mmCIF file of C-alpha atoms and ligand atoms in Angstrom:
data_model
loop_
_atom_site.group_PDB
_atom_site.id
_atom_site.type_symbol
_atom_site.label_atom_id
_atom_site.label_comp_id
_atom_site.label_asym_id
_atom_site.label_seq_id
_atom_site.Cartn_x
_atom_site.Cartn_y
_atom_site.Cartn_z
ATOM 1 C CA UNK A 164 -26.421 21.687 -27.243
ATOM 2 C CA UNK A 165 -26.972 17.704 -26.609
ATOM 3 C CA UNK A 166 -24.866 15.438 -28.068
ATOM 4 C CA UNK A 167 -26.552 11.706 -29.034
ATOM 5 C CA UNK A 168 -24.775 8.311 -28.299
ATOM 6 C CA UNK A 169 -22.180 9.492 -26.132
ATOM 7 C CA UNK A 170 -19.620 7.237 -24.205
ATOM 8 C CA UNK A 171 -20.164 7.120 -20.636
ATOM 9 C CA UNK A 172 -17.352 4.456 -20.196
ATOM 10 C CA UNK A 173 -14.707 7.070 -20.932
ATOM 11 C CA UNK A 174 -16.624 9.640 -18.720
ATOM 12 C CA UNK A 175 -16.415 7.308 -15.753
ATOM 13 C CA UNK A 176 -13.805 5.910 -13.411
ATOM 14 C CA UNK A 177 -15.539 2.268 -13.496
ATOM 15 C CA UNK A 178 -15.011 2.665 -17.251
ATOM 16 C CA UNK A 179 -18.001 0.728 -17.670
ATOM 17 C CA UNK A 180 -21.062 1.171 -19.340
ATOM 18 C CA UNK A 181 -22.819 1.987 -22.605
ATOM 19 C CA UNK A 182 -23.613 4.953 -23.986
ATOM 20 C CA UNK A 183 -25.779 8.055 -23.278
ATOM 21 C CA UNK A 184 -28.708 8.861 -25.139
ATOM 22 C CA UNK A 185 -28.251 12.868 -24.664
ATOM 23 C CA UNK A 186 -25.157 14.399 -23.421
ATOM 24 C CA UNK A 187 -24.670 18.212 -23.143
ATOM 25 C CA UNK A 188 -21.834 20.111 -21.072
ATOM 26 C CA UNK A 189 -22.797 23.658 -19.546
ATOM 27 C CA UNK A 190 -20.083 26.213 -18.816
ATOM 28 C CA UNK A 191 -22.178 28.705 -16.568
ATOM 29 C CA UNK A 192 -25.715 28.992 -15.139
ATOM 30 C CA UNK A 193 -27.022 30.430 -18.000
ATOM 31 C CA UNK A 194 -26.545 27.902 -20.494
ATOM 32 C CA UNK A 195 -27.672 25.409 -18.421
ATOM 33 C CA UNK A 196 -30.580 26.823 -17.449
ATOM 34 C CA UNK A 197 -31.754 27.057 -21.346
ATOM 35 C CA UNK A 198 -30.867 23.373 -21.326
ATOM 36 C CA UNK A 199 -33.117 22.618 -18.554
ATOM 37 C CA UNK A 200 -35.756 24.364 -19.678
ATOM 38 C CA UNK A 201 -35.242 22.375 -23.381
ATOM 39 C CA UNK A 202 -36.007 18.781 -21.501
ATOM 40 C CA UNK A 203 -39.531 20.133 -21.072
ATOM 41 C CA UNK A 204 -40.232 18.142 -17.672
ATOM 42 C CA UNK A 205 -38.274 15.201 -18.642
ATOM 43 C CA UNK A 206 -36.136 13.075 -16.030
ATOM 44 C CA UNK A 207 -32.511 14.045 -16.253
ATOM 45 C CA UNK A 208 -29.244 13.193 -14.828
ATOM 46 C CA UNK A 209 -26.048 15.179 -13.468
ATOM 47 C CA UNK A 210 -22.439 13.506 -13.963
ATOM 48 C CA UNK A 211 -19.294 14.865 -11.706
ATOM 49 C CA UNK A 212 -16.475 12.977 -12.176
ATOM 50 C CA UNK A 213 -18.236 9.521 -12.313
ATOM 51 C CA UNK A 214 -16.060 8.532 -8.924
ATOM 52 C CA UNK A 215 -19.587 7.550 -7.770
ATOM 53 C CA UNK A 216 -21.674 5.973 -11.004
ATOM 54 C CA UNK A 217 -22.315 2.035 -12.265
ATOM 55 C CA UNK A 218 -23.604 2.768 -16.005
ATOM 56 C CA UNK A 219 -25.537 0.020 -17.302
ATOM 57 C CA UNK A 220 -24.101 -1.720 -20.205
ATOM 58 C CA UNK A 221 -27.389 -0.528 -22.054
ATOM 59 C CA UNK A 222 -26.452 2.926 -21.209
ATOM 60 C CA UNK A 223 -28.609 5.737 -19.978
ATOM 61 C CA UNK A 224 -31.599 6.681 -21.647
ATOM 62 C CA UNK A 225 -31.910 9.912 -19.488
ATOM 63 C CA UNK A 226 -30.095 12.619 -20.848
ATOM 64 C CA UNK A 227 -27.325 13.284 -18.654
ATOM 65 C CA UNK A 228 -25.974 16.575 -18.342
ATOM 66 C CA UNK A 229 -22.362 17.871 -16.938
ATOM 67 C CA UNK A 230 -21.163 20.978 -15.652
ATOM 68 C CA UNK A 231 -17.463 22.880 -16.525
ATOM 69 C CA UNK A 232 -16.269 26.141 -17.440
ATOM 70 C CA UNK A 233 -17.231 29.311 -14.957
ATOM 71 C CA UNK A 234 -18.407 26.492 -12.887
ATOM 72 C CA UNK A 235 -15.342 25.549 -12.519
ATOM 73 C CA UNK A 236 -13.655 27.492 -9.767
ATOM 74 C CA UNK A 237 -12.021 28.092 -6.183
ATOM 75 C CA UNK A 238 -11.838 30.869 -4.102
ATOM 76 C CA UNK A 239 -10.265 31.246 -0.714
ATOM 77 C CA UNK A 240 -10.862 34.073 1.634
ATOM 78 C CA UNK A 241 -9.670 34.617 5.277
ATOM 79 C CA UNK A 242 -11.747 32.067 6.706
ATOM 80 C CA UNK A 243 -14.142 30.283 3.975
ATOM 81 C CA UNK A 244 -13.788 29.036 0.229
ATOM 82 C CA UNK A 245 -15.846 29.229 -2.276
ATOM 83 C CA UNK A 246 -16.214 26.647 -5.033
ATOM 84 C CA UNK A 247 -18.100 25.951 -8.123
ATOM 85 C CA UNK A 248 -19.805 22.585 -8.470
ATOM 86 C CA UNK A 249 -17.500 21.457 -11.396
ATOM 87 C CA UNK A 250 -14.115 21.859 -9.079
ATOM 88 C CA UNK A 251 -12.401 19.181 -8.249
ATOM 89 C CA UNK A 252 -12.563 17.866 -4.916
ATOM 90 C CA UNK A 253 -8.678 17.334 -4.699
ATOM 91 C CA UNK A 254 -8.141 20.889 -5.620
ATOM 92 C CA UNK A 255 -10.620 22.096 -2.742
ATOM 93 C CA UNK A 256 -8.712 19.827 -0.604
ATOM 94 C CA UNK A 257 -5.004 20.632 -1.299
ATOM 95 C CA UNK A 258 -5.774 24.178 -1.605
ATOM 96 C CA UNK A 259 -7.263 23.651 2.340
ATOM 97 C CA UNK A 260 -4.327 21.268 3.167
ATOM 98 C CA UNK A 261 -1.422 24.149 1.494
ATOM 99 C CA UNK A 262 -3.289 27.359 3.315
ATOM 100 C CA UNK A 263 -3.402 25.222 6.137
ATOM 101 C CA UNK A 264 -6.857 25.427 6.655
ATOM 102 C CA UNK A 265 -8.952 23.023 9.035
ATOM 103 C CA UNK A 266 -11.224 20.569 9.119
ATOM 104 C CA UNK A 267 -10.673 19.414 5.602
ATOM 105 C CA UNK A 268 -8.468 16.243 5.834
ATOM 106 C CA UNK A 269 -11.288 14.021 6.257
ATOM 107 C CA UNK A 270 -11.660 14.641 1.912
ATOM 108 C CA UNK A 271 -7.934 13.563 1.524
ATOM 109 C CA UNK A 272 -7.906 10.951 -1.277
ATOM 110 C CA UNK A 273 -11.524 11.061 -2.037
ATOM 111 C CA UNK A 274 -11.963 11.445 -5.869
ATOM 112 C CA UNK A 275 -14.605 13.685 -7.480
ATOM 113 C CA UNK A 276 -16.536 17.090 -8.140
ATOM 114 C CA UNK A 277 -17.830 19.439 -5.564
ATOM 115 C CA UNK A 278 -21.451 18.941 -7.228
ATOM 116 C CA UNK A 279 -21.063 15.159 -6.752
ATOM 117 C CA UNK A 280 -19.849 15.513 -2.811
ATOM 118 C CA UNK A 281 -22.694 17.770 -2.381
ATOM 119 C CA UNK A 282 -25.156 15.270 -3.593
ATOM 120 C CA UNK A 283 -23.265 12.369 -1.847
ATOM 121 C CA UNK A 284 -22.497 14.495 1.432
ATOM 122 C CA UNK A 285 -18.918 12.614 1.019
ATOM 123 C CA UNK A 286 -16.541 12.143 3.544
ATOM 124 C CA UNK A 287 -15.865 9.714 6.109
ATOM 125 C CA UNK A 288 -17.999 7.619 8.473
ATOM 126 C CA UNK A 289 -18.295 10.675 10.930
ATOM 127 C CA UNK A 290 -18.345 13.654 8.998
ATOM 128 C CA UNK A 291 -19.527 14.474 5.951
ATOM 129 C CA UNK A 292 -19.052 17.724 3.378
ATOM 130 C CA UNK A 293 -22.198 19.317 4.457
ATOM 131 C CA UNK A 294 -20.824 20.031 8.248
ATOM 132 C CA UNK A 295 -18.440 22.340 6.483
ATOM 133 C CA UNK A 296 -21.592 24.172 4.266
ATOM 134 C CA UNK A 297 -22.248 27.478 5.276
ATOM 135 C CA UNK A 298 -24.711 27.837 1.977
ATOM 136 C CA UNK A 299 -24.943 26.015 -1.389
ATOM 137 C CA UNK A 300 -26.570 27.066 -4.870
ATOM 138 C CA UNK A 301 -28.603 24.943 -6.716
ATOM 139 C CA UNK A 302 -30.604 25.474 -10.156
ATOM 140 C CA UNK A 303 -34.283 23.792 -10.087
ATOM 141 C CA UNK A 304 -35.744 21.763 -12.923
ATOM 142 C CA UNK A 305 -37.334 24.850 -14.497
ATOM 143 C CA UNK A 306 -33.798 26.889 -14.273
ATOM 144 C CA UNK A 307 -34.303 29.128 -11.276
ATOM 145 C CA UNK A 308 -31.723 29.579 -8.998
ATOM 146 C CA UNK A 309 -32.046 28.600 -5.119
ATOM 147 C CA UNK A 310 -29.424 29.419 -1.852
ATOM 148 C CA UNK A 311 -29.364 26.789 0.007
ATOM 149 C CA UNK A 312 -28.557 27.085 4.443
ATOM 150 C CA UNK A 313 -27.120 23.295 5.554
ATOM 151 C CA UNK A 314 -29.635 23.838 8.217
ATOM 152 C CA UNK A 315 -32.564 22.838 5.572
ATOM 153 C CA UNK A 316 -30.921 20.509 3.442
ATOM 154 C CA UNK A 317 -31.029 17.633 6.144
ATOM 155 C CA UNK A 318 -27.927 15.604 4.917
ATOM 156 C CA UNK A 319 -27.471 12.358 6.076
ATOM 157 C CA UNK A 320 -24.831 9.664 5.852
ATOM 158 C CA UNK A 321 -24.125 9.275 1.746
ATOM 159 C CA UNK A 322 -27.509 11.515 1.226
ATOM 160 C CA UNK A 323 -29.014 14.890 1.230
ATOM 161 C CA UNK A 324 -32.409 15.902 1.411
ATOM 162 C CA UNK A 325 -32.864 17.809 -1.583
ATOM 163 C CA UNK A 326 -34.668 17.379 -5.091
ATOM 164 C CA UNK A 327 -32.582 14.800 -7.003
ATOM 165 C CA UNK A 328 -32.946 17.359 -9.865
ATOM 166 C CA UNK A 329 -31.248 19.930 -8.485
ATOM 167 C CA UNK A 330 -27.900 20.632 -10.154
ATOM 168 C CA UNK A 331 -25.602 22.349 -7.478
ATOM 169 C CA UNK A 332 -24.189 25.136 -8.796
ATOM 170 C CA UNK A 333 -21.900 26.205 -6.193
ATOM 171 C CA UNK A 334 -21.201 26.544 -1.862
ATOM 172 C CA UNK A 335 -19.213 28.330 0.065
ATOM 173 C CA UNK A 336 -17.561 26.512 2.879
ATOM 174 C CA UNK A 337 -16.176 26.990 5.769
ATOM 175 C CA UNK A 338 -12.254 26.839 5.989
ATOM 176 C CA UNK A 339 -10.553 28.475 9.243
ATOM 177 C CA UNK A 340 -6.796 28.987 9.607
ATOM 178 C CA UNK A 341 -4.902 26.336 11.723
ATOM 179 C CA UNK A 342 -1.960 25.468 12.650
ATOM 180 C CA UNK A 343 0.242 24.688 9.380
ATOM 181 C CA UNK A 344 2.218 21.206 10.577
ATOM 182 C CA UNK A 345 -1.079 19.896 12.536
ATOM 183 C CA UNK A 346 -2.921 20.371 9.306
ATOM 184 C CA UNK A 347 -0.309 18.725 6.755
ATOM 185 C CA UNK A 348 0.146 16.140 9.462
ATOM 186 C CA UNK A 349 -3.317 15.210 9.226
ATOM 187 C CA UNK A 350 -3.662 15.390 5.739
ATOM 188 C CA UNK A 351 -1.078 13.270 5.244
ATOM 189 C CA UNK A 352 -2.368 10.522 7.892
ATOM 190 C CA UNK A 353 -5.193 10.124 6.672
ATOM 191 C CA UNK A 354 -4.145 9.636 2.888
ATOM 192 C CA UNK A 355 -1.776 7.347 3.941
ATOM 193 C CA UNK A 356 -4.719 5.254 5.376
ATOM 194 C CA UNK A 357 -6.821 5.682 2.287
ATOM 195 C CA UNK A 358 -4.221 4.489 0.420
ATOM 196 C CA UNK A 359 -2.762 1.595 2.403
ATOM 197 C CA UNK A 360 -6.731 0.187 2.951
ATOM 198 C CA UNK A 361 -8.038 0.934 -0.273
ATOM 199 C CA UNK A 362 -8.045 0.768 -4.007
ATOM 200 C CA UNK A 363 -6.635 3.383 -6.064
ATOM 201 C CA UNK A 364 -4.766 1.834 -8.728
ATOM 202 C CA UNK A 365 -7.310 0.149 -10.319
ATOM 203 C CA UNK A 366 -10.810 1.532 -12.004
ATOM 204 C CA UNK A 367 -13.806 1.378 -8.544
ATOM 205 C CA UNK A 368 -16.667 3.030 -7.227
ATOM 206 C CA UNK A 369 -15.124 2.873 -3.860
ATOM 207 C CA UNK A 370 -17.386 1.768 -1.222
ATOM 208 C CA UNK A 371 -20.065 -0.605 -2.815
ATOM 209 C CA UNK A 372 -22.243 -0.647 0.074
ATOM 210 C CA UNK A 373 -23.583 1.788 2.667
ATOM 211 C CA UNK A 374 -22.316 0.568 6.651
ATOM 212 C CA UNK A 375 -24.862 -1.280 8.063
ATOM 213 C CA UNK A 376 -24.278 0.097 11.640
ATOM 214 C CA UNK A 377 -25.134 -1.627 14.757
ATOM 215 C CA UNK A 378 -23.720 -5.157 15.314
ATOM 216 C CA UNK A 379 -22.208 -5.644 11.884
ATOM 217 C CA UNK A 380 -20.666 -2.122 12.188
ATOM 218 C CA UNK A 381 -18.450 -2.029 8.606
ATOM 219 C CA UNK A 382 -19.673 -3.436 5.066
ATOM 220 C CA UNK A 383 -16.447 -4.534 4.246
ATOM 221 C CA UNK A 384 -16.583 -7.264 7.303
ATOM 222 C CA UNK A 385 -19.753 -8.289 6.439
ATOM 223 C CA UNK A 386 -18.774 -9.290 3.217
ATOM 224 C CA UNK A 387 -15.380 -10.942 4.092
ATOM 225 C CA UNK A 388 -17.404 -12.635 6.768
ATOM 226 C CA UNK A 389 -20.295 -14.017 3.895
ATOM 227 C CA UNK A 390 -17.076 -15.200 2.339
ATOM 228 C CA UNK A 391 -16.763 -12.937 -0.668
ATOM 229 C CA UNK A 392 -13.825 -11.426 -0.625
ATOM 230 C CA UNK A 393 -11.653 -11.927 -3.557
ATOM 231 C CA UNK A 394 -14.438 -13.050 -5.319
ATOM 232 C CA UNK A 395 -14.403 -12.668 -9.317
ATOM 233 C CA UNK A 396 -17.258 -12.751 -11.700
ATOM 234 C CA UNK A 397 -15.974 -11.893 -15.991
ATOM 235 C CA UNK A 398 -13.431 -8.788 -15.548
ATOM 236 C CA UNK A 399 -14.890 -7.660 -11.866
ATOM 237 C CA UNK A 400 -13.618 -8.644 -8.233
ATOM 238 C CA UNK A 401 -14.404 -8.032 -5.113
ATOM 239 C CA UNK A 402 -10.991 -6.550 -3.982
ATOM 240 C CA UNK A 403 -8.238 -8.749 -1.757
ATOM 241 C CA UNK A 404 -7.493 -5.306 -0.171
ATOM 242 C CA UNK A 405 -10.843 -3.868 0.536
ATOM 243 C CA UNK A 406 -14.141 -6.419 1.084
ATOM 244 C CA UNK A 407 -16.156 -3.144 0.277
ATOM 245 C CA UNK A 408 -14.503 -2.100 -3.328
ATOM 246 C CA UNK A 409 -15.445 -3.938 -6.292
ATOM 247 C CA UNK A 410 -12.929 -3.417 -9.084
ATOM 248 C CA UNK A 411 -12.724 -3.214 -12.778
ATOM 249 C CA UNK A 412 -9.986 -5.624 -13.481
ATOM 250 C CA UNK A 413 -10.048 -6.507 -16.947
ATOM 251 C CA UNK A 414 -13.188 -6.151 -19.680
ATOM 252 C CA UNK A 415 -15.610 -5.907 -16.665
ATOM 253 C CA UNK A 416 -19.176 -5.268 -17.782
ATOM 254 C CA UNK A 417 -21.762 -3.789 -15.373
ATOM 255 C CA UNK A 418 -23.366 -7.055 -15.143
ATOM 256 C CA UNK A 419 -20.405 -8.603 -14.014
ATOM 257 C CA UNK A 420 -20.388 -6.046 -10.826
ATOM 258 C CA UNK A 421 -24.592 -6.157 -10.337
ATOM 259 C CA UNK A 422 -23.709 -9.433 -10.212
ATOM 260 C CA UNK A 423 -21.431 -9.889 -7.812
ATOM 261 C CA UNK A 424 -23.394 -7.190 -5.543
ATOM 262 C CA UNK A 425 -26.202 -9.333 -5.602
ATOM 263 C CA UNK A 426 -24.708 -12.598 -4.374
ATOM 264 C CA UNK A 427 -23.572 -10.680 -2.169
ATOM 265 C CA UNK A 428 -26.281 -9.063 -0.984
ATOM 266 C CA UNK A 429 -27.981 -12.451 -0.806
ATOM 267 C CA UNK A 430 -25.165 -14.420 0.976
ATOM 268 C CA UNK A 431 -24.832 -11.642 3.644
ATOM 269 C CA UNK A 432 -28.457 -11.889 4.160
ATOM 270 C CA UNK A 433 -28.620 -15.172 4.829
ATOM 271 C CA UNK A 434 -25.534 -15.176 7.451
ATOM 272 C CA UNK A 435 -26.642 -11.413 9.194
ATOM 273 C CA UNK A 436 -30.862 -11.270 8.516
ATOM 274 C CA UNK A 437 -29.529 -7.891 7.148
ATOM 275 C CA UNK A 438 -30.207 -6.489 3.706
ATOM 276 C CA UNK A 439 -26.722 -4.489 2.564
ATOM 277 C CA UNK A 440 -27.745 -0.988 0.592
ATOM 278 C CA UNK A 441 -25.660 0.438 -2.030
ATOM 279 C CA UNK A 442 -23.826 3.514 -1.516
ATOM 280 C CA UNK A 443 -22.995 3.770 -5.522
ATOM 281 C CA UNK A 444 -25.427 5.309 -7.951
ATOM 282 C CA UNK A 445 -26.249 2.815 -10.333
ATOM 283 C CA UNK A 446 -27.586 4.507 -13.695
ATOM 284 C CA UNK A 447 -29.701 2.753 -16.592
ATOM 285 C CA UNK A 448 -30.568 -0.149 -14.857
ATOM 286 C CA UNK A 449 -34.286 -1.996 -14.686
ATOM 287 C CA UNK A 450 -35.920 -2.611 -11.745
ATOM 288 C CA UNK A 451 -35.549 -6.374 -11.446
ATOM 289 C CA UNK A 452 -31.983 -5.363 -11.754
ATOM 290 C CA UNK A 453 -31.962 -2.204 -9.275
ATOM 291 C CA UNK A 454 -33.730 -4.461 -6.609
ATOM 292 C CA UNK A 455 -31.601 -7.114 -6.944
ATOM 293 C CA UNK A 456 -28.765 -4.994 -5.325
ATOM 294 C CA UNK A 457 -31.432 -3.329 -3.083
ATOM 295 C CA UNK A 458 -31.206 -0.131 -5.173
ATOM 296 C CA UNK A 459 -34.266 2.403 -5.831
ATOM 297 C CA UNK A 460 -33.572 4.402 -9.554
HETATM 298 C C1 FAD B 308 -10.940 5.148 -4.685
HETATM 299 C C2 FAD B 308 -12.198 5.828 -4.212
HETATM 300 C C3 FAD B 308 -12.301 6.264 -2.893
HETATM 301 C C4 FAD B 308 -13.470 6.893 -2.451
HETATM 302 N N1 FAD B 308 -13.536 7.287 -1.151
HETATM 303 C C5 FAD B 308 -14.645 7.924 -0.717
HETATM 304 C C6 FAD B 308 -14.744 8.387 0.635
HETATM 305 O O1 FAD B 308 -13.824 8.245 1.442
HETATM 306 N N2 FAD B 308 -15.889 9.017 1.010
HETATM 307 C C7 FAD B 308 -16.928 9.223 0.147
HETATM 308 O O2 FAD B 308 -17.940 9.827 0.537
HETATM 309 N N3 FAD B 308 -16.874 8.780 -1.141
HETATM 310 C C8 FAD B 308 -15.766 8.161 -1.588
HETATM 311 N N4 FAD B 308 -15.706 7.727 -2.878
HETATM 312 C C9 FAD B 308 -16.854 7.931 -3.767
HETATM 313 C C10 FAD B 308 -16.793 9.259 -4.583
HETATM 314 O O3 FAD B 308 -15.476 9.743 -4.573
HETATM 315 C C11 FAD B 308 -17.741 10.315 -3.993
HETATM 316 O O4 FAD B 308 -19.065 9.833 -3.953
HETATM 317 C C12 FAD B 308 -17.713 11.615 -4.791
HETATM 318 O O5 FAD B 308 -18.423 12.593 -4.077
HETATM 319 C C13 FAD B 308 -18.347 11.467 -6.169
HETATM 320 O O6 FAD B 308 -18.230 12.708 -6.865
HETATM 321 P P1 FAD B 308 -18.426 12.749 -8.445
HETATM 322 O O7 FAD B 308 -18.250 14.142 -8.910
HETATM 323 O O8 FAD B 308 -17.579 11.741 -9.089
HETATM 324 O O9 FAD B 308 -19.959 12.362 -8.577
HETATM 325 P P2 FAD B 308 -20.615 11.364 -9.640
HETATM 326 O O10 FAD B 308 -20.119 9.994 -9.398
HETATM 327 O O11 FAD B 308 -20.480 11.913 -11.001
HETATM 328 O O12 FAD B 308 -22.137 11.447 -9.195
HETATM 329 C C14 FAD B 308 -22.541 10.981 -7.924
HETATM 330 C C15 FAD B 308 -23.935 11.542 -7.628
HETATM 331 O O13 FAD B 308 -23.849 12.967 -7.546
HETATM 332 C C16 FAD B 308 -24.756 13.553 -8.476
HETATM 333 N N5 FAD B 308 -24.157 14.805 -8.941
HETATM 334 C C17 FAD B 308 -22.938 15.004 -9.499
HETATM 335 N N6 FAD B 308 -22.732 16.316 -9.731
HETATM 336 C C18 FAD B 308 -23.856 16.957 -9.317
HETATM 337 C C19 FAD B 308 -24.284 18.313 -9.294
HETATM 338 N N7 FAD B 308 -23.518 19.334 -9.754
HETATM 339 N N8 FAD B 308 -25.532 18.610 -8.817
HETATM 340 C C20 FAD B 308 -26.349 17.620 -8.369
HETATM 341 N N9 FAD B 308 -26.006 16.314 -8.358
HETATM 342 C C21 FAD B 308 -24.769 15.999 -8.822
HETATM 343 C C22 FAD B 308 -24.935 12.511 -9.567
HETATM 344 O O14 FAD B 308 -26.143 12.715 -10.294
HETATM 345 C C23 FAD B 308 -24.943 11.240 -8.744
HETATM 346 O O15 FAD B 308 -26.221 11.088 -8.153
HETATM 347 C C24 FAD B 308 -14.550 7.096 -3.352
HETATM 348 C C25 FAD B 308 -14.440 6.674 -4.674
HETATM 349 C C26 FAD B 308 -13.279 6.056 -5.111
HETATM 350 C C27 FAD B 308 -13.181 5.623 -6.556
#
């Protein structure tokens, strides 16, 4: 069941990083519930697509599990979908976007698994993929299965209040009819948005950093303001395009991007009195290194 020394680089879109030191793949609840209950206690991590990870160049010493197979599904009904936690996100979202269903266009463009959205509540600055959970599934550390009402899991911007080892299994969402040109139209706005702002043509994260709100309102200003856009440390650089995006534009290692976070971090400090926070997971990293970039593990 777990593979040793497996590439995360490959598994990533940073396509950076080191290897783990277990890797197994689950195709339904059952298998991965064995495979839980194999680690015995021990900390564990869950990869989507890796739209979302920094891998240390170490790698991970956790082992790292992923889901596919019969967790690997869509299923639309008059007025919801239901989707396993190893669908794509762009298949939830063009199957919403082609049965004109609303409410979904603020996913256009955003890369990833509907296990990793769940966990990230992604979406846009004002809404976020729980606000369209009518229940989730999640398997617990010891393999037992628990549903899930939005109402308890107390997402917040980038976050959700749940155990970080729960492994999302599955949610049903809701996805009401509309009005076929108003939802292509909007679809279709907003990706062109995403894709005139951002970076898609080269290997990111997206969003390094978390908004700071208030005065200082975006991340990405904060950072052009502390002067770092454009900025290039080895094979990474803080994008021309986007202040916010750091991209992999050669060999970039994973120190090159901790890094640059961290004089970044530092310099906007020093201009703002405010302390940036990442929005990207950052895996197999120590702690001098996590709280250099104002990361917790
Ligand atoms: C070009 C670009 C644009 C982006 N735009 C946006 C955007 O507009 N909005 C936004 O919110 N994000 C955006 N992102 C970030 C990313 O797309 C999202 O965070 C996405 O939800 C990550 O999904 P993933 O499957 O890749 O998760 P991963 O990166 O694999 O993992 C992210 C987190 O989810 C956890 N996780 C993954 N699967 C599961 C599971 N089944 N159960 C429990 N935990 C799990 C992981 O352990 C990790 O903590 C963008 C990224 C890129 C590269």
């Amino acid at each position: 069941m777990w593979e040793s020394d497996v590439s995360l680089a490959s598994l990533t879109r940073y396509r950076i990083g080191g290897p783990a030191d277990r890797f197994a793949r689950f195709a339904n609840p059952v298998e991965l519930a064995a495979g839980l209950r194999s680690l015995e206690g021990a900390t564990y991590r869950v990869l989507g697509w890796g739209a979302n990870v920094l891998v240390s160049d170490r790698g991970v010493s956790e082992p790292i599990l992923s889901l596919s197979g019969d967790l690997d599904f869509l299923n639309l009904s008059a007025d919801a979908v239901d989707a396993g936690a190893a669908a794509g996100l762009p298949a939830l979202v063009g199957d919403a976007r082609r049965e004109a269903r609303t409410g979904w266009d603020f996913l256009e463009a955003v890369p990833g698994s509907v296990g990793g959205a769940l966990r990230m509540n992604a979406g846009s600055a004002e809404v976020g993929i729980w606000d369209r959970v009518l229940w989730a599934e999640a398997m617990t550390a010891t393999g037992d299965r628990v549903r899930i009402q939005p109402e308890d899991a107390s997402p917040g911007y980038r976050s959700v209040g749940l155990p970080e080892a729960w492994v999302f299994l599955a949610a049903r969402f809701s996805a009401l009819p509309g009005a076929p040109d108003a939802v292509n139209a909007a679809h279709a706005e907003r990706r062109r948005r995403k894709v005139q702002t951002q970076v898609y043509e080269l290997p990111s994260c997206g969003s390094i950093w978390k908004n700071p709100g208030g005065p200082y309102g975006s991340a990405w200003e904060v950072v052009d303001r502390a002067g770092m856009r454009g900025a290039v440390r080895g094979g990474a650089q803080i994008t021309e395009r986007h202040a916010n995006f750091i991209a992999n534009v050669g060999e970039a290692t994973a120190a090159d991007v901790l890094w640059l976070m961290a004089e970044t971090r530092r310099r906007v400090y020093d201009l703002t009195g405010i302390w940036l926070e990442p929005e990207i997971c950052l895996w197999g990293f120590d702690s001098e290194e996590l709280s250099s970039v104002g990361a917790v593990r």
